[in-house]
CSV table of N, CA and C in Angstrom, one decimal:
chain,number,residue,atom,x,y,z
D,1,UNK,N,115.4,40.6,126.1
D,1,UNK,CA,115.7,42.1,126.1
D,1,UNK,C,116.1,42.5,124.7
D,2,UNK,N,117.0,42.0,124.0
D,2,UNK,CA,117.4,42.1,122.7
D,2,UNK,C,116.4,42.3,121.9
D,3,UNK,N,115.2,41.1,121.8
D,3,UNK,CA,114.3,41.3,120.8
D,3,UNK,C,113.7,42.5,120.9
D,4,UNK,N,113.5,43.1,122.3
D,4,UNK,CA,112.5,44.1,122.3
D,4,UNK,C,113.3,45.5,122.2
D,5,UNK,N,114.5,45.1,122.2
D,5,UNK,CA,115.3,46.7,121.5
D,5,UNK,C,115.1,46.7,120.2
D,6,UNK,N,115.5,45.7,119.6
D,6,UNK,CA,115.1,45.4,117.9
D,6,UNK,C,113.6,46.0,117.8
D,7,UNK,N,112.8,45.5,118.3
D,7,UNK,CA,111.6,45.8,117.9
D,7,UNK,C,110.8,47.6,118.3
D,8,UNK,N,111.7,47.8,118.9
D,8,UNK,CA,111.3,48.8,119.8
D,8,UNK,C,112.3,50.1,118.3
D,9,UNK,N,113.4,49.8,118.4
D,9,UNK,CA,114.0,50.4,117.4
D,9,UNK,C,113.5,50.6,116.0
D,10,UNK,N,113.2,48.9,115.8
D,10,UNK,CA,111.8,48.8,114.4
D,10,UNK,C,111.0,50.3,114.9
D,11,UNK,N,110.4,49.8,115.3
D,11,UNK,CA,109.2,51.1,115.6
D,11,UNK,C,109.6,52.3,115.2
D,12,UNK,N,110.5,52.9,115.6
D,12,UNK,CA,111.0,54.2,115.6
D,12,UNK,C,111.4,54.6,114.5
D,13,UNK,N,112.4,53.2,113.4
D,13,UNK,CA,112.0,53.4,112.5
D,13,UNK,C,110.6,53.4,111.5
D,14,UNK,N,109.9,52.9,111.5
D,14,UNK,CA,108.9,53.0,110.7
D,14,UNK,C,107.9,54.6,111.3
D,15,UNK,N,108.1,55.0,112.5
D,15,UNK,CA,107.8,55.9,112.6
D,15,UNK,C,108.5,56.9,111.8
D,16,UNK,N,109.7,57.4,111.8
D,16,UNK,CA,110.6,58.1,110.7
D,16,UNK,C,110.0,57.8,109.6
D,17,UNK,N,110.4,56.8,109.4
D,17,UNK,CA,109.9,56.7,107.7
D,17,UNK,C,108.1,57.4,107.3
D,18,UNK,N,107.0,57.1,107.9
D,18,UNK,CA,106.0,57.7,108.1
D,18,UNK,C,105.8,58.9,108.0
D,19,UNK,N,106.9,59.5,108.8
D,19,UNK,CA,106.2,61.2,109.1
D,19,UNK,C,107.6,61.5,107.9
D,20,UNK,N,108.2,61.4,107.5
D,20,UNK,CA,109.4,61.2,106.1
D,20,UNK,C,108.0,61.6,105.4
D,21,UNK,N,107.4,60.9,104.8
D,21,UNK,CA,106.3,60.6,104.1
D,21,UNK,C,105.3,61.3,104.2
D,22,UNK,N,105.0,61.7,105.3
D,22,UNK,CA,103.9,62.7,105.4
D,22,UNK,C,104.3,64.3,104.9
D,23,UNK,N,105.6,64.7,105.5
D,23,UNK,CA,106.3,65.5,105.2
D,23,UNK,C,107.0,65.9,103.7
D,24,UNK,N,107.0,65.0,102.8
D,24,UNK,CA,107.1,65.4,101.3
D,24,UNK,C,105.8,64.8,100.5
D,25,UNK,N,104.8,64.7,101.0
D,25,UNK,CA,103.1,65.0,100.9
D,25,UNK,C,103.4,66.3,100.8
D,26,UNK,N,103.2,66.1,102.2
D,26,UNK,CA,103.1,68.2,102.3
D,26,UNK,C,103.9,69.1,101.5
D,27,UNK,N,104.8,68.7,101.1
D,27,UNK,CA,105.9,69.5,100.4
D,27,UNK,C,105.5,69.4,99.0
D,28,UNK,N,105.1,68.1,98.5
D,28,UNK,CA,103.9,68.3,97.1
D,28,UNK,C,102.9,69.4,97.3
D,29,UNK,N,101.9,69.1,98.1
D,29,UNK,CA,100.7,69.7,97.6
D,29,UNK,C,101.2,71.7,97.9
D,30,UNK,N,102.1,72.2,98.9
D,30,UNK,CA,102.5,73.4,99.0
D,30,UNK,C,103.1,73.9,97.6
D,31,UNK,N,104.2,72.9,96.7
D,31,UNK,CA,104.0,73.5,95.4
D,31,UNK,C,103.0,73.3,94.2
């Protein structure tokens, strides 16, 4: 059960971090 909170957590970060990323794209190409 542990591992899969870890990994499940992983996920959600790397999701954040992703749309992070997509979202100061966007914030480049608008200026």
């Amino acid at each position: 059960m542990v591992e899969v909170r870890f990994a499940f957590i992983g996920s959600l970060e790397g999701v954040k971090c992703t749309l992070d990323g997509e979202v100061k794209v966007l914030r480049r190409r608008r200026v």
